[in-house]
Amino acid sequence: MAKSPDRPFVPKDEQMALMPETSGNTINGVDETEHRRAKPIYWHNPDTLAHGKLQQWFYTQNADNRHIIKAREDRANILAIELPPVAPKQVQQSANKWTEQLHAYSETLDMELFGITAFKPEWAFEGIKIRQKWVIMIGVAHDYEKIKEAPALTAGAEVVRQYGRGTKAAKEIASWIRERGWEAIVHAGPMAGPLLLIPPAIECGFGELGKHGSIINKEFGSSFRLASILTDIPLLPTKRQSYGVDDFCARCQVCANACPPEAILPDKAMVRGELKWYVDFDKCLPFFNETAGCAICIGVCPWSIPERGPRIIEQLKRRTQRSSLKINKNRGSR
């Protein structure tokens, strides 16, 4: 893919005047070799964040766009829906039965992905303690025809709409659990909650981390949003999946070339003791703020094109098979 025609991107002076001295990459732990929890950096209480004034500035941009206004109003209505109290009588049954019933119930809801994983303390933001044992993850897919228009504001509105849809599905599942006497706490974007959502989504089988810092799912690519429920109801985990995304992203440059601020790194970075794909926060944020959330990398990702993922997986399998045959042939000729 050709490089973005919007390069070089020059942020607005009024936005850059709000940029703190502390680098967002430093807060995120880039180049740190020791494992630690993530620090809140964006979408938390702005009064507590180094970049809080930029977060507030985000909402002053494109605020009169009718698509965004409508999407935010609809999401606000969903956020206002209260969960029922936890029933005083706790229904008891096996983890296998609860898991089967929740899977079945999720299939009746307006959502595309459902997964379960045991909670890990390192997923919680620094300073936050979570006592629930399980994380239920939800994925809701974008309308590809809308998200591929990014950074058009219609794409930004589509992101907000899907956050609302994810919130609604999460509240419906949490209500189902609470009505049976078990605690269930909902978190959905775009505001950050008590834990990171990408790690448990990967762990429960939604996909693998891509070069653009988002999950790549075999069916929806990166064109989906996440929501979660923390609960103590007995459950069984869904399986983590791997289908060659890491190798694919190492060769692919589509999202990196399409990124106007050139924020997508060509190679992995060491982040809080883990070598992983990482997007330069300080480069990404200004463009993100001026375009109602950008989403270019999600829209252009080859995996996000409908029905493309399974074909890519088959291509990767054939490539692996050819490589194995070549290696075996070379060994046999020695």
PDB file of C-alpha atoms in Angstrom, residues 5-163:
ATOM      1  CA  PRO A   5      -0.929  11.285   1.273  1.00  0.00           C
ATOM      2  CA  ASP A   6      -1.501  13.118   4.590  1.00  0.00           C
ATOM      3  CA  ARG A   7       2.202  13.007   5.455  1.00  0.00           C
ATOM      4  CA  PRO A   8       3.784  14.936   6.942  1.00  0.00           C
ATOM      5  CA  PHE A   9       1.077  15.444   9.535  1.00  0.00           C
ATOM      6  CA  VAL A  10       1.360  18.728  11.415  1.00  0.00           C
ATOM      7  CA  PRO A  11      -0.751  18.911  14.608  1.00  0.00           C
ATOM      8  CA  LYS A  12      -2.627  22.041  15.577  1.00  0.00           C
ATOM      9  CA  ASP A  13      -0.622  24.468  17.698  1.00  0.00           C
ATOM     10  CA  GLU A  14      -3.423  24.706  20.258  1.00  0.00           C
ATOM     11  CA  GLN A  15      -3.235  20.970  20.824  1.00  0.00           C
ATOM     12  CA  MET A  16       0.543  20.797  21.062  1.00  0.00           C
ATOM     13  CA  ALA A  17       0.490  23.583  23.647  1.00  0.00           C
ATOM     14  CA  LEU A  18      -1.268  21.086  25.932  1.00  0.00           C
ATOM     15  CA  MET A  19       1.299  18.329  25.426  1.00  0.00           C
ATOM     16  CA  PRO A  20       3.057  17.541  28.736  1.00  0.00           C
ATOM     17  CA  GLU A  21       6.816  17.306  29.099  1.00  0.00           C
ATOM     18  CA  THR A  22       6.505  13.665  30.126  1.00  0.00           C
ATOM     19  CA  SER A  23       6.459  11.326  27.119  1.00  0.00           C
ATOM     20  CA  GLY A  24       3.509   8.979  26.845  1.00  0.00           C
ATOM     21  CA  ASN A  25       5.960   6.296  25.761  1.00  0.00           C
ATOM     22  CA  THR A  26       7.763   6.694  29.070  1.00  0.00           C
ATOM     23  CA  ILE A  27       4.500   6.339  30.991  1.00  0.00           C
ATOM     24  CA  ASN A  28       3.700   3.215  28.952  1.00  0.00           C
ATOM     25  CA  GLY A  29       7.042   1.676  29.881  1.00  0.00           C
ATOM     26  CA  VAL A  30       8.861   1.646  26.551  1.00  0.00           C
ATOM     27  CA  ASP A  31      12.426   0.305  26.910  1.00  0.00           C
ATOM     28  CA  GLU A  32      11.723  -0.945  30.444  1.00  0.00           C
ATOM     29  CA  THR A  33      13.044  -4.490  30.887  1.00  0.00           C
ATOM     30  CA  GLU A  34      11.282  -5.269  34.162  1.00  0.00           C
ATOM     31  CA  HIS A  35       7.678  -6.437  34.282  1.00  0.00           C
ATOM     32  CA  ARG A  36       5.215  -4.044  35.914  1.00  0.00           C
ATOM     33  CA  ARG A  37       1.572  -3.080  35.645  1.00  0.00           C
ATOM     34  CA  ALA A  38       0.440  -0.435  33.190  1.00  0.00           C
ATOM     35  CA  LYS A  39      -0.027   3.094  34.484  1.00  0.00           C
ATOM     36  CA  PRO A  40      -3.210   5.008  33.597  1.00  0.00           C
ATOM     37  CA  ILE A  41      -2.414   7.251  30.638  1.00  0.00           C
ATOM     38  CA  TYR A  42      -5.637   8.099  28.764  1.00  0.00           C
ATOM     39  CA  TRP A  43      -9.409   7.654  29.154  1.00  0.00           C
ATOM     40  CA  HIS A  44      -9.178   7.783  32.940  1.00  0.00           C
ATOM     41  CA  ASN A  45     -10.051  10.776  35.132  1.00  0.00           C
ATOM     42  CA  PRO A  46      -8.301  13.608  33.242  1.00  0.00           C
ATOM     43  CA  ASP A  47      -7.442  15.420  36.463  1.00  0.00           C
ATOM     44  CA  THR A  48      -5.137  12.537  37.381  1.00  0.00           C
ATOM     45  CA  LEU A  49      -3.340  12.217  34.020  1.00  0.00           C
ATOM     46  CA  ALA A  50      -0.306  13.923  32.524  1.00  0.00           C
ATOM     47  CA  HIS A  51      -2.216  14.003  29.230  1.00  0.00           C
ATOM     48  CA  GLY A  52      -5.526  14.866  30.843  1.00  0.00           C
ATOM     49  CA  LYS A  53      -5.860  18.273  29.179  1.00  0.00           C
ATOM     50  CA  LEU A  54      -5.400  16.598  25.796  1.00  0.00           C
ATOM     51  CA  GLN A  55      -8.135  14.106  26.656  1.00  0.00           C
ATOM     52  CA  GLN A  56     -10.478  16.987  27.442  1.00  0.00           C
ATOM     53  CA  TRP A  57      -9.425  18.775  24.233  1.00  0.00           C
ATOM     54  CA  PHE A  58     -10.400  15.656  22.245  1.00  0.00           C
ATOM     55  CA  TYR A  59     -14.053  16.273  23.075  1.00  0.00           C
ATOM     56  CA  THR A  60     -13.899  19.860  21.809  1.00  0.00           C
ATOM     57  CA  GLN A  61     -13.034  18.647  18.324  1.00  0.00           C
ATOM     58  CA  ASN A  62     -15.747  17.692  15.813  1.00  0.00           C
ATOM     59  CA  ALA A  63     -18.301  18.133  18.610  1.00  0.00           C
ATOM     60  CA  ASP A  64     -20.892  19.516  16.182  1.00  0.00           C
ATOM     61  CA  ASN A  65     -20.790  16.549  13.803  1.00  0.00           C
ATOM     62  CA  ARG A  66     -24.283  15.022  13.609  1.00  0.00           C
ATOM     63  CA  HIS A  67     -23.009  11.456  13.270  1.00  0.00           C
ATOM     64  CA  ILE A  68     -20.861  11.731  16.364  1.00  0.00           C
ATOM     65  CA  ILE A  69     -23.556  13.561  18.334  1.00  0.00           C
ATOM     66  CA  LYS A  70     -26.084  10.811  17.580  1.00  0.00           C
ATOM     67  CA  ALA A  71     -23.647   7.989  18.422  1.00  0.00           C
ATOM     68  CA  ARG A  72     -22.652   9.628  21.722  1.00  0.00           C
ATOM     69  CA  GLU A  73     -26.288  10.216  22.678  1.00  0.00           C
ATOM     70  CA  ASP A  74     -27.171   6.589  21.998  1.00  0.00           C
ATOM     71  CA  ARG A  75     -24.186   5.377  24.010  1.00  0.00           C
ATOM     72  CA  ALA A  76     -25.091   7.682  26.909  1.00  0.00           C
ATOM     73  CA  ASN A  77     -28.569   6.158  27.003  1.00  0.00           C
ATOM     74  CA  ILE A  78     -27.058   2.678  27.219  1.00  0.00           C
ATOM     75  CA  LEU A  79     -24.644   3.757  29.962  1.00  0.00           C
ATOM     76  CA  ALA A  80     -27.613   5.059  31.957  1.00  0.00           C
ATOM     77  CA  ILE A  81     -29.211   1.602  32.124  1.00  0.00           C
ATOM     78  CA  GLU A  82     -28.799   0.334  35.685  1.00  0.00           C
ATOM     79  CA  LEU A  83     -27.857  -3.244  36.476  1.00  0.00           C
ATOM     80  CA  PRO A  84     -30.201  -5.225  38.717  1.00  0.00           C
ATOM     81  CA  PRO A  85     -29.057  -5.907  42.286  1.00  0.00           C
ATOM     82  CA  VAL A  86     -27.318  -9.197  42.976  1.00  0.00           C
ATOM     83  CA  ALA A  87     -30.022 -11.675  43.923  1.00  0.00           C
ATOM     84  CA  PRO A  88     -29.816 -12.727  47.594  1.00  0.00           C
ATOM     85  CA  LYS A  89     -30.054 -16.434  46.729  1.00  0.00           C
ATOM     86  CA  GLN A  90     -27.002 -17.724  44.879  1.00  0.00           C
ATOM     87  CA  VAL A  91     -27.755 -20.441  42.320  1.00  0.00           C
ATOM     88  CA  GLN A  92     -25.246 -23.280  42.551  1.00  0.00           C
ATOM     89  CA  GLN A  93     -24.185 -25.488  39.647  1.00  0.00           C
ATOM     90  CA  SER A  94     -21.018 -26.694  37.960  1.00  0.00           C
ATOM     91  CA  ALA A  95     -18.597 -24.442  36.085  1.00  0.00           C
ATOM     92  CA  ASN A  96     -19.269 -26.505  32.972  1.00  0.00           C
ATOM     93  CA  LYS A  97     -23.030 -25.793  33.159  1.00  0.00           C
ATOM     94  CA  TRP A  98     -22.552 -22.074  33.813  1.00  0.00           C
ATOM     95  CA  THR A  99     -20.153 -21.842  30.882  1.00  0.00           C
ATOM     96  CA  GLU A 100     -22.516 -23.683  28.538  1.00  0.00           C
ATOM     97  CA  GLN A 101     -25.466 -21.522  29.583  1.00  0.00           C
ATOM     98  CA  LEU A 102     -23.554 -18.275  29.193  1.00  0.00           C
ATOM     99  CA  HIS A 103     -22.330 -19.320  25.751  1.00  0.00           C
ATOM    100  CA  ALA A 104     -25.899 -20.100  24.746  1.00  0.00           C
ATOM    101  CA  TYR A 105     -27.214 -16.826  26.161  1.00  0.00           C
ATOM    102  CA  SER A 106     -24.484 -14.806  24.408  1.00  0.00           C
ATOM    103  CA  GLU A 107     -25.641 -16.213  21.071  1.00  0.00           C
ATOM    104  CA  THR A 108     -29.034 -14.564  21.567  1.00  0.00           C
ATOM    105  CA  LEU A 109     -27.462 -11.112  22.040  1.00  0.00           C
ATOM    106  CA  ASP A 110     -26.323  -8.460  19.577  1.00  0.00           C
ATOM    107  CA  MET A 111     -22.612  -9.304  19.651  1.00  0.00           C
ATOM    108  CA  GLU A 112     -20.089 -11.289  17.630  1.00  0.00           C
ATOM    109  CA  LEU A 113     -17.392 -12.630  19.980  1.00  0.00           C
ATOM    110  CA  PHE A 114     -17.595 -14.259  23.413  1.00  0.00           C
ATOM    111  CA  GLY A 115     -14.751 -15.611  25.526  1.00  0.00           C
ATOM    112  CA  ILE A 116     -13.752 -16.421  29.101  1.00  0.00           C
ATOM    113  CA  THR A 117     -10.398 -16.307  30.859  1.00  0.00           C
ATOM    114  CA  ALA A 118      -9.124 -16.454  34.417  1.00  0.00           C
ATOM    115  CA  PHE A 119      -8.154 -12.993  35.659  1.00  0.00           C
ATOM    116  CA  LYS A 120      -4.437 -12.218  36.008  1.00  0.00           C
ATOM    117  CA  PRO A 121      -3.313  -9.478  38.443  1.00  0.00           C
ATOM    118  CA  GLU A 122      -0.904  -7.978  35.896  1.00  0.00           C
ATOM    119  CA  TRP A 123      -3.867  -6.937  33.754  1.00  0.00           C
ATOM    120  CA  ALA A 124      -5.064  -4.474  36.396  1.00  0.00           C
ATOM    121  CA  PHE A 125      -3.844  -0.897  36.133  1.00  0.00           C
ATOM    122  CA  GLU A 126      -1.275   0.190  38.694  1.00  0.00           C
ATOM    123  CA  GLY A 127      -2.873   0.873  42.062  1.00  0.00           C
ATOM    124  CA  ILE A 128      -6.085  -1.053  41.345  1.00  0.00           C
ATOM    125  CA  LYS A 129      -6.997  -4.287  43.114  1.00  0.00           C
ATOM    126  CA  ILE A 130      -9.436  -6.700  41.492  1.00  0.00           C
ATOM    127  CA  ARG A 131     -10.837  -9.592  43.503  1.00  0.00           C
ATOM    128  CA  GLN A 132     -13.016 -11.291  40.872  1.00  0.00           C
ATOM    129  CA  LYS A 133     -11.636 -14.545  39.471  1.00  0.00           C
ATOM    130  CA  TRP A 134     -12.963 -14.436  35.911  1.00  0.00           C
ATOM    131  CA  VAL A 135     -13.067 -12.064  32.960  1.00  0.00           C
ATOM    132  CA  ILE A 136     -15.791 -12.515  30.357  1.00  0.00           C
ATOM    133  CA  MET A 137     -14.847 -10.786  27.108  1.00  0.00           C
ATOM    134  CA  ILE A 138     -17.209  -9.506  24.431  1.00  0.00           C
ATOM    135  CA  GLY A 139     -16.382  -8.432  20.882  1.00  0.00           C
ATOM    136  CA  VAL A 140     -18.634  -6.349  18.634  1.00  0.00           C
ATOM    137  CA  ALA A 141     -17.742  -5.912  14.977  1.00  0.00           C
ATOM    138  CA  HIS A 142     -17.706  -2.628  13.087  1.00  0.00           C
ATOM    139  CA  ASP A 143     -19.607  -2.083   9.878  1.00  0.00           C
ATOM    140  CA  TYR A 144     -16.632  -2.483   7.543  1.00  0.00           C
ATOM    141  CA  GLU A 145     -18.054  -0.120   4.927  1.00  0.00           C
ATOM    142  CA  LYS A 146     -18.044   2.635   7.568  1.00  0.00           C
ATOM    143  CA  ILE A 147     -14.765   1.884   9.339  1.00  0.00           C
ATOM    144  CA  LYS A 148     -12.827   1.728   6.072  1.00  0.00           C
ATOM    145  CA  GLU A 149     -13.674   5.420   5.563  1.00  0.00           C
ATOM    146  CA  ALA A 150     -11.369   6.364   8.452  1.00  0.00           C
ATOM    147  CA  PRO A 151     -10.304   9.008   9.313  1.00  0.00           C
ATOM    148  CA  ALA A 152     -13.667  10.367   8.120  1.00  0.00           C
ATOM    149  CA  LEU A 153     -15.909  11.321  11.027  1.00  0.00           C
ATOM    150  CA  THR A 154     -18.444   8.690   9.999  1.00  0.00           C
ATOM    151  CA  ALA A 155     -15.812   6.116  10.995  1.00  0.00           C
ATOM    152  CA  GLY A 156     -15.330   7.835  14.340  1.00  0.00           C
ATOM    153  CA  ALA A 157     -19.082   7.701  14.908  1.00  0.00           C
ATOM    154  CA  GLU A 158     -19.069   4.001  14.008  1.00  0.00           C
ATOM    155  CA  VAL A 159     -16.477   3.355  16.735  1.00  0.00           C
ATOM    156  CA  VAL A 160     -18.659   5.123  19.313  1.00  0.00           C
ATOM    157  CA  ARG A 161     -21.694   3.140  18.121  1.00  0.00           C
ATOM    158  CA  GLN A 162     -19.895  -0.147  18.621  1.00  0.00           C
ATOM    159  CA  TYR A 163     -18.694   0.844  22.076  1.00  0.00           C
TER     160      TYR A 163
END
